[in-house]
mmCIF file of C-alpha atoms in Angstrom:
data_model
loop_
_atom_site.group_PDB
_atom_site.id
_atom_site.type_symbol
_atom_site.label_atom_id
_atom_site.label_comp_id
_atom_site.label_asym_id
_atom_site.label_seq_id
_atom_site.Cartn_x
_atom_site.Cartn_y
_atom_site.Cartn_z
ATOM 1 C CA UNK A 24 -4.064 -35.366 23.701
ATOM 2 C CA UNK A 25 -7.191 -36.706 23.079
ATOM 3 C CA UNK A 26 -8.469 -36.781 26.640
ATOM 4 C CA UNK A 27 -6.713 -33.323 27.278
ATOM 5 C CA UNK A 28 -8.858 -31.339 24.375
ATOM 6 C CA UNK A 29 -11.550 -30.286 26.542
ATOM 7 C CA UNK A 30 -14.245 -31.752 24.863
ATOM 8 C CA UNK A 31 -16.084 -34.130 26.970
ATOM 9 C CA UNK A 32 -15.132 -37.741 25.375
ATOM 10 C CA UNK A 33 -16.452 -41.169 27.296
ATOM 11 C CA UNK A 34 -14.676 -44.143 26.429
ATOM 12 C CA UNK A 35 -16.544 -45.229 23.132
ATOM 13 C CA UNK A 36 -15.582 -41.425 21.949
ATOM 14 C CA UNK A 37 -11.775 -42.534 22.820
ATOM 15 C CA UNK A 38 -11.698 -45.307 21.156
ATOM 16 C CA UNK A 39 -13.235 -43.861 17.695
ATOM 17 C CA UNK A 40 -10.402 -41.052 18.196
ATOM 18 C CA UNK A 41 -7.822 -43.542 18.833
ATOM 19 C CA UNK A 42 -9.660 -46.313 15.601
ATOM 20 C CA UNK A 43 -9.193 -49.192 18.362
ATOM 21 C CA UNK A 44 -12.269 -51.449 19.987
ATOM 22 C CA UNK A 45 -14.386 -49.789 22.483
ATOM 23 C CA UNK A 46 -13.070 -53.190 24.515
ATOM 24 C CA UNK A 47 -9.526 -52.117 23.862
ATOM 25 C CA UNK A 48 -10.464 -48.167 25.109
ATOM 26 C CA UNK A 49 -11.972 -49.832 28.397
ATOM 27 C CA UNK A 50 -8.794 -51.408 29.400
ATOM 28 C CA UNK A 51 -6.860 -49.000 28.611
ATOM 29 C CA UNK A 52 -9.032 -46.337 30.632
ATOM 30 C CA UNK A 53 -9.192 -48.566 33.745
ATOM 31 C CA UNK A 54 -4.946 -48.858 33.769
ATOM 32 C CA UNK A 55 -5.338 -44.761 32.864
ATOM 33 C CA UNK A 56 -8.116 -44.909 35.969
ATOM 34 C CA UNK A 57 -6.032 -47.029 38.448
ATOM 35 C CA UNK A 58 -2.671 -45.270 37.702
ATOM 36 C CA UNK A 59 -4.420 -42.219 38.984
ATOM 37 C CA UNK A 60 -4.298 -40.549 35.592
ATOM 38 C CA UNK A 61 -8.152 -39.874 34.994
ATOM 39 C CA UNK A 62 -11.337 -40.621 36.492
ATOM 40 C CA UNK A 63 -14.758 -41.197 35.169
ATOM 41 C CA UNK A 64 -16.976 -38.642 35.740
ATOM 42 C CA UNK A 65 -20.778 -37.182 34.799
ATOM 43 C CA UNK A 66 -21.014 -35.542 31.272
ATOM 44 C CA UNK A 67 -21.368 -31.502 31.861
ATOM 45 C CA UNK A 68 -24.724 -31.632 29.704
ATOM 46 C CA UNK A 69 -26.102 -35.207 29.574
ATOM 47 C CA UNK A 70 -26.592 -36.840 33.021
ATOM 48 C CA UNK A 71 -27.027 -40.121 30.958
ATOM 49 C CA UNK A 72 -23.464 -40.308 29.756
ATOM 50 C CA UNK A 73 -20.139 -40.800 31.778
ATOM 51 C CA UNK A 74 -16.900 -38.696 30.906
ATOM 52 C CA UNK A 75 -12.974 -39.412 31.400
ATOM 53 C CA UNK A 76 -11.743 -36.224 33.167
ATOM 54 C CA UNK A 77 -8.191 -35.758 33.017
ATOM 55 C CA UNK A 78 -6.271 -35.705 36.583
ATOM 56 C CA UNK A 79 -4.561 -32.669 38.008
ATOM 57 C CA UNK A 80 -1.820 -35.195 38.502
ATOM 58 C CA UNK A 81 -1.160 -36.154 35.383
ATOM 59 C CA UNK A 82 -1.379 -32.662 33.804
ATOM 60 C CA UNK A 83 1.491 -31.996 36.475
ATOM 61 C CA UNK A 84 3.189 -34.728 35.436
ATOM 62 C CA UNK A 85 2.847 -33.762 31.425
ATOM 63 C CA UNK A 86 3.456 -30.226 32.114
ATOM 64 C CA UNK A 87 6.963 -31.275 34.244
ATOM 65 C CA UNK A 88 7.972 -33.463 31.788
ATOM 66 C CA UNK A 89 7.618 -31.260 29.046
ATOM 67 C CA UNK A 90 9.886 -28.306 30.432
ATOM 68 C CA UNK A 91 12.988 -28.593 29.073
ATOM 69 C CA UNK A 92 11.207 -29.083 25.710
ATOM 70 C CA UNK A 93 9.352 -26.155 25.954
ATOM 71 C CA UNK A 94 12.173 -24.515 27.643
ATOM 72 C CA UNK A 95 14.724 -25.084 24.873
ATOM 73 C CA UNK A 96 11.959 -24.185 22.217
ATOM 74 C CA UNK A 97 11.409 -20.688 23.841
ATOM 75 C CA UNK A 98 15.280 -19.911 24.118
ATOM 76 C CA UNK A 99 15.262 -20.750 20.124
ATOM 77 C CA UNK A 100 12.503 -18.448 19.445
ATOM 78 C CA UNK A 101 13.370 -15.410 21.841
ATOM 79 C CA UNK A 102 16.675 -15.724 19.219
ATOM 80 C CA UNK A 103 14.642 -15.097 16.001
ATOM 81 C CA UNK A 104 13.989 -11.426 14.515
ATOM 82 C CA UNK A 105 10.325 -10.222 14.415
ATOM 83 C CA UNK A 106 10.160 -11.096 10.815
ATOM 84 C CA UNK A 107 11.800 -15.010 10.836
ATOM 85 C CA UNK A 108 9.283 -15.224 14.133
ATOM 86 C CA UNK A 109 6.347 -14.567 11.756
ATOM 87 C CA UNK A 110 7.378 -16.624 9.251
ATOM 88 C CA UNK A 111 8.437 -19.505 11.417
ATOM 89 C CA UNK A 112 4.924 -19.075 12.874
ATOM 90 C CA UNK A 113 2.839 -19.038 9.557
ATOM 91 C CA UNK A 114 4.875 -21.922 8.477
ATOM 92 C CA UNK A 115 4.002 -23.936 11.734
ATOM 93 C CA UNK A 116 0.702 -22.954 11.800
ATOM 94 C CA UNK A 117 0.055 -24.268 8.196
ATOM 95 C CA UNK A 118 1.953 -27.535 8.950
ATOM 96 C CA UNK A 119 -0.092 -28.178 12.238
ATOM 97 C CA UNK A 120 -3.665 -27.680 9.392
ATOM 98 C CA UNK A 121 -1.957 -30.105 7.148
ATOM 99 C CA UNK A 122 -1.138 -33.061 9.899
ATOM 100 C CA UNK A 123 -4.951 -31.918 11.571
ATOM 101 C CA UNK A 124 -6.697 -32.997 8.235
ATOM 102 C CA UNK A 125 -4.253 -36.137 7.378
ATOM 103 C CA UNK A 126 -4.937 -37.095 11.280
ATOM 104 C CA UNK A 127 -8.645 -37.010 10.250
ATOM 105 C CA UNK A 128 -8.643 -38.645 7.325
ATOM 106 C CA UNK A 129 -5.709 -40.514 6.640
ATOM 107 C CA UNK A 130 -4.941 -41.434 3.045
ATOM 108 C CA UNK A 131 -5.697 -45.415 2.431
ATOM 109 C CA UNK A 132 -2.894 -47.368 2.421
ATOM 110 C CA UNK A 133 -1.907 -49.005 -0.527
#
């Protein structure tokens, strides 16, 4: 998800997303690298800095895997009157804002 944003990331960016070692990001980028699922690239704006570009590949692969999920989800919502759409909508939108902020600043344990 991460990687698939948009936002250029390198590898120290991934692992401060993912709160792992930049060691740990490395290794896991070179499996990502040789499996064919991204490649390192130049940074769009700073020609100092290298970028993980997600493959076409492995979008294909997300994007295939993901069809019957999205499949069944749009059968569900074609069934729902205007008004249960919008409120199913508003009520998912407002869930996604909660999980956004906890994701970005998790509570401390204990």
């Amino acid at each position: 998800m991460h990687l698939a944003a948009g936002t250029p990331m390198g590898t120290v960016d991934l692992a401060h997303a993912l709160k792992i070692r930049s060691a740990s990001a490395t290794v896991l980028v070179d499996r990502l690298e040789a499996a064919g699922h991204v490649r390192r690239g130049p940074h769009p704006h700073d020609g100092r800095r290298v970028t993980l570009v997600v493959s076409e590949a492995a979008r294909s692969e997300v994007r295939a895997a993901l069809a019957p999920l999205v499949g069944a989800i749009t059968r569900l919502t074609d069934g729902l009157a205007p008004e249960q759409a919008e409120v199913v909508a508003r009520f998912l939108g407002d869930t996604t804002e909660i999980l956004r902020a906890y994701a970005a600043e998790p509570p401390d344990a204990g």
